Coordinates of C-alpha atoms and ligand atoms in Angstrom, one line a residue:
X9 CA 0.0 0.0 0.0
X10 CA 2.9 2.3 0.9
X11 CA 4.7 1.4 -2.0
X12 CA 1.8 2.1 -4.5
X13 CA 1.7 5.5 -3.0
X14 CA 5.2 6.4 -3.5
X15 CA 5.3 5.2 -6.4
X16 CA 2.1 7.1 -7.7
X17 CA 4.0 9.9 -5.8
X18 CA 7.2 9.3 -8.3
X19 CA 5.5 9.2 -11.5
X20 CA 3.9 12.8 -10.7
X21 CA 6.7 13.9 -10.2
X22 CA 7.9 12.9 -13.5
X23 CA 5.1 14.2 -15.4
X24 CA 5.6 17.7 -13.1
X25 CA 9.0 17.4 -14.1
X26 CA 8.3 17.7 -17.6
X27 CA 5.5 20.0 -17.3
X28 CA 8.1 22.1 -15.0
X29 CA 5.7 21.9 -12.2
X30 CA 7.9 21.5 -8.6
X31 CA 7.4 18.3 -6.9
X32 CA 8.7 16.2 -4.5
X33 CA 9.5 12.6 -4.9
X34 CA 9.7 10.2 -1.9
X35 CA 12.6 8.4 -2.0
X36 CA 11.2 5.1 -0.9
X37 CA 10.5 3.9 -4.2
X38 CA 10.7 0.7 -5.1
X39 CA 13.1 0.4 -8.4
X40 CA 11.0 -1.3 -10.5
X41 CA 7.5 -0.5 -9.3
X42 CA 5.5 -4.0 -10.0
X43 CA 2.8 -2.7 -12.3
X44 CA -0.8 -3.8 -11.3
X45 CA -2.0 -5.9 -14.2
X46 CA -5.8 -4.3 -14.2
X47 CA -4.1 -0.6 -13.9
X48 CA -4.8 1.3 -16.9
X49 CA -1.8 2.7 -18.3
X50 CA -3.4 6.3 -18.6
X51 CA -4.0 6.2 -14.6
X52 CA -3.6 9.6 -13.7
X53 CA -1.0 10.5 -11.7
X54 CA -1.5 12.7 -8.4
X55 CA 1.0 14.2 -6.3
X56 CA 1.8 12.9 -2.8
X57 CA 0.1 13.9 0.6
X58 CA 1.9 15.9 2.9
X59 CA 4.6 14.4 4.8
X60 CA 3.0 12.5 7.5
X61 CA -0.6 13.8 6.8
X62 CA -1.9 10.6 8.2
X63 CA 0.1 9.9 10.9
X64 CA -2.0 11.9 14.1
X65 CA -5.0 10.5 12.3
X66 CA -5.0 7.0 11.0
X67 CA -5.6 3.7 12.6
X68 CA -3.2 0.4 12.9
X69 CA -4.8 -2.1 10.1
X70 CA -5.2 -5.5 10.5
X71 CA -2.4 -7.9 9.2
X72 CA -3.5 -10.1 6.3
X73 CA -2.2 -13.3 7.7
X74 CA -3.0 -15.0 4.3
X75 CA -0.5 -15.1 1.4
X76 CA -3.1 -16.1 -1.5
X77 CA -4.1 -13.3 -3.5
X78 CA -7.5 -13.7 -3.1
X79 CA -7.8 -14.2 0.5
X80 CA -7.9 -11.5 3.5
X81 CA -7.2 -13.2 6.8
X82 CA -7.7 -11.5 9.5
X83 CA -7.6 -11.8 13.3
X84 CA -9.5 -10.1 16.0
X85 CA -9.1 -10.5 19.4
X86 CA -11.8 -9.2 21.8
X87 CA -10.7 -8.1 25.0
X88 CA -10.9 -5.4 27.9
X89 CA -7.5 -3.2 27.6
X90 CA -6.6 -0.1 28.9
X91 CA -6.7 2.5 26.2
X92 CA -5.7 6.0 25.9
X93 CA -8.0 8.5 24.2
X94 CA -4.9 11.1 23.4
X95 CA -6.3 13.6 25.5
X96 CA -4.2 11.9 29.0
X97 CA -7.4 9.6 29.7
X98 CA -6.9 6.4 29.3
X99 CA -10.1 3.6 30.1
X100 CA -10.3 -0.3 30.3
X101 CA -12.1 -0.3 26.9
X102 CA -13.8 -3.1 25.1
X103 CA -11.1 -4.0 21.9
X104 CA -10.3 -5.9 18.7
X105 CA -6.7 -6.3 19.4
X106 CA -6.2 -3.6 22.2
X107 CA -7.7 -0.9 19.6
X108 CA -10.5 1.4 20.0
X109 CA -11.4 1.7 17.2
X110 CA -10.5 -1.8 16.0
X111 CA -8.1 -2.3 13.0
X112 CA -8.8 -1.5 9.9
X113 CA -9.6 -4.5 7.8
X114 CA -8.9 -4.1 4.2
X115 CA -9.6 -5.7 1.2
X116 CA -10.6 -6.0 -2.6
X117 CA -14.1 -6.3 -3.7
X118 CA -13.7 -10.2 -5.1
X119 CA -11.9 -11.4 -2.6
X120 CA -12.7 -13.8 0.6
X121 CA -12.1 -12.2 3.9
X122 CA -12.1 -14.8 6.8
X123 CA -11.8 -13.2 10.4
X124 CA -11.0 -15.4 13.1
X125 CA -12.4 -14.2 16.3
X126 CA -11.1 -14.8 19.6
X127 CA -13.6 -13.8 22.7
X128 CA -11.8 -13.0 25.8
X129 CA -14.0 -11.1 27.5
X130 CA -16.2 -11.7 30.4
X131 CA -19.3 -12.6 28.7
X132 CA -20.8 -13.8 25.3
X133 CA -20.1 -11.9 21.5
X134 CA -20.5 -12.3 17.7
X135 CA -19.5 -9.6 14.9
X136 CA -21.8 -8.5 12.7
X137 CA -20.4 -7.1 9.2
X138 CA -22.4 -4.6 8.9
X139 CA -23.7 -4.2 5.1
X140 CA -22.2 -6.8 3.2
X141 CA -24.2 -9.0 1.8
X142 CA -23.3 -12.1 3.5
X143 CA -24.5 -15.6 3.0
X144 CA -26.6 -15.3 6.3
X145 CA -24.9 -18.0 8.6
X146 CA -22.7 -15.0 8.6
X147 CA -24.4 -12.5 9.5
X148 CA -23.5 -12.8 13.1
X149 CA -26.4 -12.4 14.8
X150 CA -28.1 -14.7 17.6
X151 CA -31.1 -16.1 14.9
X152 CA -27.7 -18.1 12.9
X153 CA -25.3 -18.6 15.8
X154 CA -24.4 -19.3 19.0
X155 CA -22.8 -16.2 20.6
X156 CA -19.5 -17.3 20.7
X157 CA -18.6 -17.6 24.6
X158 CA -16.2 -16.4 26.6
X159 CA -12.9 -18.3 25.9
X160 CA -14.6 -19.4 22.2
X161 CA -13.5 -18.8 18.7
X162 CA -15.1 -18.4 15.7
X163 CA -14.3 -17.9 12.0
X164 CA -16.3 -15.6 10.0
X165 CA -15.6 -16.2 5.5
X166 CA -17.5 -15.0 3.4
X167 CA -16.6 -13.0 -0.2
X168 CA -17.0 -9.4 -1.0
X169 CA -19.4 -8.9 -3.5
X170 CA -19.3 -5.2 -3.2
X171 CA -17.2 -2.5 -2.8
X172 CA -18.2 -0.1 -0.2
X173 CA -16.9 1.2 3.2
X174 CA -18.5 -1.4 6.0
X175 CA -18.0 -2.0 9.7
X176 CA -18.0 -4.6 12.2
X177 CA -19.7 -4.8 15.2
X178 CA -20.6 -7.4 18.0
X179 CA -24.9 -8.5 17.3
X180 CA -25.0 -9.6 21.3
X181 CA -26.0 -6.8 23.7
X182 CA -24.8 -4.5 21.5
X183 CA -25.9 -1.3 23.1
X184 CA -23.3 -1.9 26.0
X185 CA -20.6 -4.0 23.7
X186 CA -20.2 -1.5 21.3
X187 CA -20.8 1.7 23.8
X188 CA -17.6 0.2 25.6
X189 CA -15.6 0.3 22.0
X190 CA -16.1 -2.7 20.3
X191 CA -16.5 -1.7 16.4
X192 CA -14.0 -1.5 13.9
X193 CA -14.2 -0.8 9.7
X194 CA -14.0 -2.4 7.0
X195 CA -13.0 -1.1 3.4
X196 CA -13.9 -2.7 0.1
X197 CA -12.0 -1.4 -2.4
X198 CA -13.2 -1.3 -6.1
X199 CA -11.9 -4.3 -8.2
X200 CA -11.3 -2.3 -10.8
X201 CA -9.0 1.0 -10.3
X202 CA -11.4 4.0 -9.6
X203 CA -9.2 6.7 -10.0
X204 CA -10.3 8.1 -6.6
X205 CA -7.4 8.7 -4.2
X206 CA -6.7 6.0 -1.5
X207 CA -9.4 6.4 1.2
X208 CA -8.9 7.5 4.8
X209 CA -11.2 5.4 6.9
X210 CA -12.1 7.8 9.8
X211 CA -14.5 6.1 12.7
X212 CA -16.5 8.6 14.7
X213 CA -18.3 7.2 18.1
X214 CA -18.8 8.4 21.5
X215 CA -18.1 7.2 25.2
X216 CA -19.4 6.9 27.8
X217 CA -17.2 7.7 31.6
X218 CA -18.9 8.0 34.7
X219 CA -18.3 11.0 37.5
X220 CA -15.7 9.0 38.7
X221 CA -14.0 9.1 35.5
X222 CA -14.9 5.3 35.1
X223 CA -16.4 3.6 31.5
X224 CA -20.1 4.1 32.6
X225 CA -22.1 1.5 33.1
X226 CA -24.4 0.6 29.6
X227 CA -27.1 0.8 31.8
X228 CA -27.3 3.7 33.2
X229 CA -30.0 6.2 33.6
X230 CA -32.5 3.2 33.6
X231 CA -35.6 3.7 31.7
X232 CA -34.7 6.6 30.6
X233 CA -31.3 5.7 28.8
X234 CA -33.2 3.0 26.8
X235 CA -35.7 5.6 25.8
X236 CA -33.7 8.7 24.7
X237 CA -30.6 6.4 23.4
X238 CA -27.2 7.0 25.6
X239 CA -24.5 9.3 24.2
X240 CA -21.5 9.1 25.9
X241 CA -19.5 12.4 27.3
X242 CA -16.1 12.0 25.0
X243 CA -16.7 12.6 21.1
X244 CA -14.1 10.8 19.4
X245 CA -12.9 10.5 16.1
X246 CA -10.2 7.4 15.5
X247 CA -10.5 6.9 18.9
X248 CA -9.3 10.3 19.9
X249 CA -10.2 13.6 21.1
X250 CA -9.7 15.7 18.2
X251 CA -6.9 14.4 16.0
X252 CA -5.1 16.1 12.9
X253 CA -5.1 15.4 9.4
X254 CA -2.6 17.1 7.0
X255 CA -3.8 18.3 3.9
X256 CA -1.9 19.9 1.2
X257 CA -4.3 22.7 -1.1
X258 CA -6.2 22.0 -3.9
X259 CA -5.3 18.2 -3.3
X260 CA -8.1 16.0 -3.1
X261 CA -8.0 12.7 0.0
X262 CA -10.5 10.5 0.1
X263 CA -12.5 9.8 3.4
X264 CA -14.7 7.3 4.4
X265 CA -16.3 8.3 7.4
X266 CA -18.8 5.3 9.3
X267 CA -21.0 6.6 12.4
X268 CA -19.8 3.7 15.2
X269 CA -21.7 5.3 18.1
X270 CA -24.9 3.4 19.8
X271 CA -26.9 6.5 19.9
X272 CA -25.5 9.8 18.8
X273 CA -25.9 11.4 15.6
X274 CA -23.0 13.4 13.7
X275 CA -24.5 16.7 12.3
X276 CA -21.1 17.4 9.9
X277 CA -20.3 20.9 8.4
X278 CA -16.8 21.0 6.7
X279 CA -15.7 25.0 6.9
X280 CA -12.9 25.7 4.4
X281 CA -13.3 22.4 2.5
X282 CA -14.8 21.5 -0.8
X283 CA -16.8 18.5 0.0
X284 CA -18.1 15.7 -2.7
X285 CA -20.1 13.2 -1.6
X286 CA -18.7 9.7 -3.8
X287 CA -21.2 8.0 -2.0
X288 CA -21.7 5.9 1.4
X289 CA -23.1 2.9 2.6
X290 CA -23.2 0.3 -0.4
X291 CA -20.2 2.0 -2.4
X292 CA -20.3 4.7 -5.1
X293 CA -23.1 6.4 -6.3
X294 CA -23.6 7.6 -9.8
X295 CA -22.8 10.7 -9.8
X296 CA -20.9 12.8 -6.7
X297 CA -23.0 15.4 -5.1
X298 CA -21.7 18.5 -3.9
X299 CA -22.4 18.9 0.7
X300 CA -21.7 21.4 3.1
X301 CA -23.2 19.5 6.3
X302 CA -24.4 16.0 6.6
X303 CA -26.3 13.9 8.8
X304 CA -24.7 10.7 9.3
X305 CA -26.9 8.3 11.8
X306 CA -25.9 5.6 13.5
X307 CA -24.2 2.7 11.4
X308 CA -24.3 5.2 8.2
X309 CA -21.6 5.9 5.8
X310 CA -20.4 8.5 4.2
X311 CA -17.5 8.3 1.1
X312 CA -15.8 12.1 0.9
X313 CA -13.5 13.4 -1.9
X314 CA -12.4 16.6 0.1
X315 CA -10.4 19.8 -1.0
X316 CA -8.8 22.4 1.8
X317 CA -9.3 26.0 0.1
X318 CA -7.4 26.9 3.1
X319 CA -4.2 28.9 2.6
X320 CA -1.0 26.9 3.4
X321 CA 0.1 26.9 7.0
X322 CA -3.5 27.5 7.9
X323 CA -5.8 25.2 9.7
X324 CA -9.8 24.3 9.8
X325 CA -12.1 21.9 11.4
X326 CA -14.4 19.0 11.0
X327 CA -17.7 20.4 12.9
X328 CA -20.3 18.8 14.5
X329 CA -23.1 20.7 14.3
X330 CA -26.3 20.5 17.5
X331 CA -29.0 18.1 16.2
X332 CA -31.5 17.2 18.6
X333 CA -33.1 13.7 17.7
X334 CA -37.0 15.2 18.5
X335 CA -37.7 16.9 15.4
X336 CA -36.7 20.7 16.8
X337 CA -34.9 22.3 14.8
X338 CA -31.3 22.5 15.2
X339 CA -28.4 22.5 13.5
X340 CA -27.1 26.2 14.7
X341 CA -23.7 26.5 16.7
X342 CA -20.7 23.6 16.0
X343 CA -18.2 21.8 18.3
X344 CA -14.6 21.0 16.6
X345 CA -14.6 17.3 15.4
X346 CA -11.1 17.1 14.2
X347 CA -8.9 19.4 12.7
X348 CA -7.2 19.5 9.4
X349 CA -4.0 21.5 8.7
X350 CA -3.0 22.7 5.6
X351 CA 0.6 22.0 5.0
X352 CA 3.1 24.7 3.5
X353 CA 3.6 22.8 0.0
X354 CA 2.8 24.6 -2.8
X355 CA -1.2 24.2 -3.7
X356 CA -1.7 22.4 -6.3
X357 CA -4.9 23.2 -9.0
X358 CA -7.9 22.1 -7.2
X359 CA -8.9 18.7 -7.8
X360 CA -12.4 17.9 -8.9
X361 CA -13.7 14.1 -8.4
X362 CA -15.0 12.5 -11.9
X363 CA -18.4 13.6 -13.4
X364 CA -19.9 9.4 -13.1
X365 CA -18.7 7.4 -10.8
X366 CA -20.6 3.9 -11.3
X367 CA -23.5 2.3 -13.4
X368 CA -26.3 1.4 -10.6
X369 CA -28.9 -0.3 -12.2
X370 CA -32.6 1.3 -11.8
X371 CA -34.6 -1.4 -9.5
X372 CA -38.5 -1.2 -10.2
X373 CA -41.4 -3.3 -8.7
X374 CA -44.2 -1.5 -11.0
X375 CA -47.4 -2.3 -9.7
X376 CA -47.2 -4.2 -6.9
X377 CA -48.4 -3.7 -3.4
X378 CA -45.6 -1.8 -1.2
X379 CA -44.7 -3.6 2.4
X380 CA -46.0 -1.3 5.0
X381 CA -43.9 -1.0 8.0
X382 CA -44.2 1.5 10.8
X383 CA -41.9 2.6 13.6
X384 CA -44.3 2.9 16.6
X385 CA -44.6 4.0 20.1
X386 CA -45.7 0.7 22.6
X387 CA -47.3 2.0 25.8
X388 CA -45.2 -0.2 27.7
X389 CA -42.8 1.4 30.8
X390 CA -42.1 4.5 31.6
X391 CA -41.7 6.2 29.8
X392 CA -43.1 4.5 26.7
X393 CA -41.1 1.6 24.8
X394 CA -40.6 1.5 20.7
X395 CA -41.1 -0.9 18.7
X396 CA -42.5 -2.2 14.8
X397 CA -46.0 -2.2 14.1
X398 CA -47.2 -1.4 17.4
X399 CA -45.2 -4.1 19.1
X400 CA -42.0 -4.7 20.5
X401 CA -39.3 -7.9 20.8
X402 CA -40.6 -11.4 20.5
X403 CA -43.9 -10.0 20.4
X404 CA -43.6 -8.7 16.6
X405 CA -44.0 -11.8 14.0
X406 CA -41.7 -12.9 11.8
X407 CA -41.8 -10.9 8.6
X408 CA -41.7 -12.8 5.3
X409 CA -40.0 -12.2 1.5
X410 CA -39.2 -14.7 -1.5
X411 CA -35.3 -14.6 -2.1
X412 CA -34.8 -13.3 -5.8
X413 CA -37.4 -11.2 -5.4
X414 CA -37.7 -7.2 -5.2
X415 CA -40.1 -5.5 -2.8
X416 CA -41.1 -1.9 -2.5
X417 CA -41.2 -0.9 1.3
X418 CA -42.7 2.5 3.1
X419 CA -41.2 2.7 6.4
X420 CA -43.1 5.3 8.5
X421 CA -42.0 7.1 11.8
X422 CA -45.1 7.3 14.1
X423 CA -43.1 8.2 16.4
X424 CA -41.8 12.1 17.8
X425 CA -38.1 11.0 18.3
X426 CA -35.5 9.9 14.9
X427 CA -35.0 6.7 14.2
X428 CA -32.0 5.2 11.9
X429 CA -33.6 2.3 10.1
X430 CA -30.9 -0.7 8.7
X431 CA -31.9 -3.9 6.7
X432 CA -29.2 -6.1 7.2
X433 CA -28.4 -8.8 4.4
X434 CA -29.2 -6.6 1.6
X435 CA -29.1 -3.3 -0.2
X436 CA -32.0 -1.1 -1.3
X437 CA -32.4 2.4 -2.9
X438 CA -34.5 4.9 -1.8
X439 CA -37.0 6.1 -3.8
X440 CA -38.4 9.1 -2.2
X441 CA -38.3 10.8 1.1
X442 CA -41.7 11.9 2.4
X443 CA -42.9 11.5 -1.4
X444 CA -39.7 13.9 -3.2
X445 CA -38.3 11.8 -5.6
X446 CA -34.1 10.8 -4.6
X447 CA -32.7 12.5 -7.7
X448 CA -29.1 10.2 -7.1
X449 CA -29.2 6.3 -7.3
X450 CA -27.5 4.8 -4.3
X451 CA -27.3 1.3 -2.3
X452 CA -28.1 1.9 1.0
X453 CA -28.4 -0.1 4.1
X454 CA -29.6 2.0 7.1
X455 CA -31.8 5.4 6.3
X456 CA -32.3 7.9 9.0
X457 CA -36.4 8.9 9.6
X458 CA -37.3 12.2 11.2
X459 CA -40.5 12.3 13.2
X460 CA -43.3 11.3 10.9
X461 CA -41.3 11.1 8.0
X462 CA -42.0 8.4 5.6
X463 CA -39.0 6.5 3.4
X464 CA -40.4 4.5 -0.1
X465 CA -37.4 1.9 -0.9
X466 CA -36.9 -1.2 -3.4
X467 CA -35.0 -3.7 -1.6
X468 CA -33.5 -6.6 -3.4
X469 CA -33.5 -9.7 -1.9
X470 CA -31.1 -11.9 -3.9
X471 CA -31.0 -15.4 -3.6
X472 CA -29.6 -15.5 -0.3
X473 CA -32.3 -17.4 2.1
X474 CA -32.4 -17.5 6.0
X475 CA -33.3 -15.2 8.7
X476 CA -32.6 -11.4 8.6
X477 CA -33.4 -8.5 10.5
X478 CA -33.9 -5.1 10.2
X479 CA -34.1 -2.3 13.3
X480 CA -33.5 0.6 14.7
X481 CA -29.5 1.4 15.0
X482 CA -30.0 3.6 18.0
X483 CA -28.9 0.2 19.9
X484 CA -30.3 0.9 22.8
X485 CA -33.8 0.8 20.7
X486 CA -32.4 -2.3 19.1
X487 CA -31.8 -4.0 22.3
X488 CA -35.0 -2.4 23.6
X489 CA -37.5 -4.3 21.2
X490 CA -37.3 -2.2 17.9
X491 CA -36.1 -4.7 15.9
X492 CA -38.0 -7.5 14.2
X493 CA -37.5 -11.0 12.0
X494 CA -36.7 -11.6 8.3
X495 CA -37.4 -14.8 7.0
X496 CA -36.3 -14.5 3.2
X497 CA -36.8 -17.6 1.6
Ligands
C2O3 CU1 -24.9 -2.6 12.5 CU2 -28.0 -5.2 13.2 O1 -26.5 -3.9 12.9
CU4 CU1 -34.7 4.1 17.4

C-alpha cells in the first residue's frame, strides 16, 4: 500500500517534471514498481500527501495473515485493555486487538475475507459485518449462531461482492458491547482501479465515563437511557479527542467516514473544505453530489473526496453541528470534530472528483403492493417503549419475503423522536423521502427517519435465504425491542 503511494507519488513527479511543475518525490521507491495488471496505463497521476498527513490521524490495520491473493485473513481478538484517548485519559475499553477503534480490515471487492475471532472477555459476542451482503450464517447475529462464549472462537468467510466502506460490530447486547468500544471498519476497495485517491477510513463514536472518571455502566439512567438512546460524554474520532489530518491545497484525499456510536448522531459541516459526496453505505453512487453538512446516523456511511481552500500553513475543522433527535430544529452553533492542517507545500490546481462514478442499475417493482412497516410507540414502561407495528421484541411476527425477489417498502416514523432504520443482508435504494423523488441512485443499508417522515425503498432480496433482520440502529432501541425478524426464503 505504501509502496503504491510512493510510487504514484514518483510518476507525478515525472510528469511535473516535464511539465516544469515542482514536486517532491519520496525516496522510498521501489526500483522497479511492480505494475498492477488491471491498472490502466493512462491512470492519472497525483502528487503525494503531505509528509506525515496521516500519521495523528490514521488507525493500525489489520495484518493479512493470508498469502493467497484472493484471500484476507484477519484476526481479532476481543478483550478489555486499557486505552488512551490522546487527550491523558486512558479507560479499560472493550477491543479488537487492544484498539478502539479496532483495525482496519482491508480488502478487494472479489476477494474472501475470513476473520477469526477470539472472545476474551467476560461474557458472550458475535461480529456483525455490517452491510455486506453475507450468505446469512454470517451475519453474526443470535437467529444463525451461538454467541461465541467467553474463551470461544469463531471464524467468520464470506466474499465481498461489493465494494463499499463497511464496519463490524458485535450483534449480542450491543448497546453496552459497542458503547464500551467494540467496532472497527471495514474497506472494500473497487476491483477495478477507480481513479479516486486511496481512502482514509475515519471512525466517529462516542463514550461513555462515569463521574468517577470510570467507563459508565451501559445501563445507566434506567428507563430513561433506553428511551432517549445514551451518548456518551467523550466525542471521538479514530479513537481520539480531536486528531489532525494534513492536507496539502487544492489536493483531493478521500475519506470514508462510518457513524460507530450506539446513539449519537453526527450533524457534519466542513468549513474551508470543498466536499463531494462519492457515495456511502453500499459503495459509489452515480454521480458525486456537492455537501456542506451531513447527517450521518448511526451505522451510516459516508464516502468524501475533500479539498482544503485553506491557505497553506493555515488550519480548519471538522464540525459537529447540534441536532437534537426530536424533530426541533437544530443545526445552529458547532463543536470542533477534528482538525485538518493545511501544509506549507505549494497548492496544487484544485482537484475535482470525476463527473460518473458507477452504473447502478434502476430497481423497479411497477405495480405491486408496497410492504408497510411502521416505527411505533408501545405504551409499555415509563416512559413509553418502541417498537414495529405497534409491538416490540418477540412479540412482533416474523416478517416474510421470496429470495430473488424485489419488494417496494414505506417505512413510517409514528413516532416524535428519529429513528436510523438498517436492513441487514441486503441493499435497497431509496425512492423518495416523504414522497420527493431521490434525484441520485444509491445502495443503502440503514436510512435515518425524522419524526413522521416516511422513506419508499426497493430492496433486493437476492438469492440469499435464512433469517434477517432489520431495526433501529440507536442500539439501545435495538436491544430495547425495535427490531424485528426476516425470513427470506
Ligand atoms: Cu450494525 Cu444489526 O447492525
Ligand atoms: Cu430508534
Amino acid at each position: 500500500m505504501k509502496q503504491k503511494r510512493a510510487w504514484k507519488g514518483c510518476l507525478w513527479a515525472f510528469v511535473a517534471a516535464v511539465t516544469a511543475v515542482a514536486s517532491a518525490c519520496t525516496t522510498d521507491a521501489p526500483e522497479g514498481p511492480k505494475k498492477d495488471a488491471s491498472a490502466p496505463e493512462t491512470a492519472a497521476p497525483r502528487p503525494s500527501q503531505p509528509e506525515g498527513w496521516d500519521r495523528d490521524i490514521a488507525l493500525a490495520s489489520a495484518k493479512d495473515e493470508n498469502d493467497a491473493d484472493d484471500v484476507v485473513e484477519v484476526s481479532l481478538r476481543a478483550s478489555i485493555t486499557n486505552v488512551s484517548l490522546g487527550d491523558g485519559t486512558t479507560l479499560p475499553l472493550w477491543t479488537y486487538n487492544g484498539l478502539v477503534p479496532g483495525p482496519v480490515v482491508r480488502a478487494r471487492q472479489g476477494q474472501t475475507l475470513r476473520v477469526h475471532l477470539e472472545n476474551a472477555l467476560p461474557e458472550a459476542t458475535t461480529i456483525h459485518h455490517h452491510g455486506v451482503r453475507v450468505p446469512n450464517a454470517m451475519d453474526g447475529t443470535e437467529m444463525v449462531q451461538t454467541a461465541v462464549p467467553p474463551g470461544g472462537t469463531f471464524t467468520y468467510s464470506f466474499s465481498l461482492p461489493d465494494e463499499g466502506t463497511y464496519w463490524y460490530h458485535p450483534h449480542v447486547h450491543s448497546s453496552a458491547q459497542v458503547g464500551y468500544g467494540l467496532y472497527g471498519p471495514l474497506v472494500v476497495d473497487a476491483k477495478e482501479p477507480d481513479g479516486l485517491p486511496e481512502s482514509l477510513p475515519i471512525v466517529l463514536s462516542d463514550l461513555s465515563v462515569d463521574e468517577q472518571g470510570k467507563l459508565a455502566d451501559g445501563a445507566a439512567d434506567g428507563a430513561f437511557g433506553d428511551f432517549f438512546g445514551r451518548e456518551g460524554k467523550y466525542v471521538l474520532t479514530n479513537g481520539k479527542v480531536m486528531p489532525r489530518v494534513i492536507m496539502r491545497k487544492g489536493l483531493a484525499q478521500r475519506w470514508r467516514i462510518v457513524n460507530a456510536s450506539r446513539a449519537r448522531y453526527f450533524a457534519l459541516a466542513f468549513p474551508e473544505l470543498v466536499v463531494h459526496r462519492l457515495g456511502g453505505d453500499g459503495g459509489r453512487m452515480s454521480a458525486p453530489e456537492p455537501i456542506r453538512s451531513y447527517l450521518l446516523v448511526p451505522g451510516e456511511r459516508l464516502d468524501l473526496f475533500v479539498v482544503a481552500t485553506g491557505n497553506p500553513g493555515t488550519e480548519t475543522s471538522v464540525m459537529r453541528q447540534s441536532y437534537d433527535r426530536f424533530g426541533t430544529e437544530s443545526g445552529s452553533g458547532g463543536t470542533p470534530l477534528f482538525r485538518v492542517a493545511v501544509s506549507d507545500d505549494a497548492p496544487v490546481p484544485a482537484e475535482s472528483p470525476p463527473a460518473k462514478l458507477a452504473t447502478i442499475e434502476t430497481l423497479s417493482v411497477e405495480g405491486k403492493t408496497p410492504r408497510m412497516i411502521e416505527l411505533s410507540e408501545v405504551p409499555k414502561g415509563n416512559p413509553t417503549a418502541f417498537g414495529i407495528d405497534g409491538k416490540t421484541g418477540a412479540d412482533i411476527g416474523v416478517f416474510h419475503a421470496k429470495a430473488g425477489t424485489r419488494e417496494r417498502w414505506i417505512v413510517e416514523n409514528a413516532t416524535n423522536m428519529d429513528h436510523p432504520f438498517h436492513l441487514h443482508g441486503f441493499f435497497f435504494q431509496v425512492l423518495a423521502m416523504n414522497g420527493v423523488p431521490r434525484t441520485t441512485r444509491e445502495w443503502k443499508d440503514t436510512v435515518n427517519l425524522r419524526p413522521h417522515d416516511r422513506v419508499e425503498f426497493i430492496a433486493d432480496f437476492d438469492r440469499r435465504p435464512g433469517m434477517w433482520m432489520f431495526h433501529c440502529h440507536i442500539l439501545d432501541h435495538t436491544d430495547h425491542g425495535m427490531m424485528a425478524m426476516l425470513h427470506v426464503e
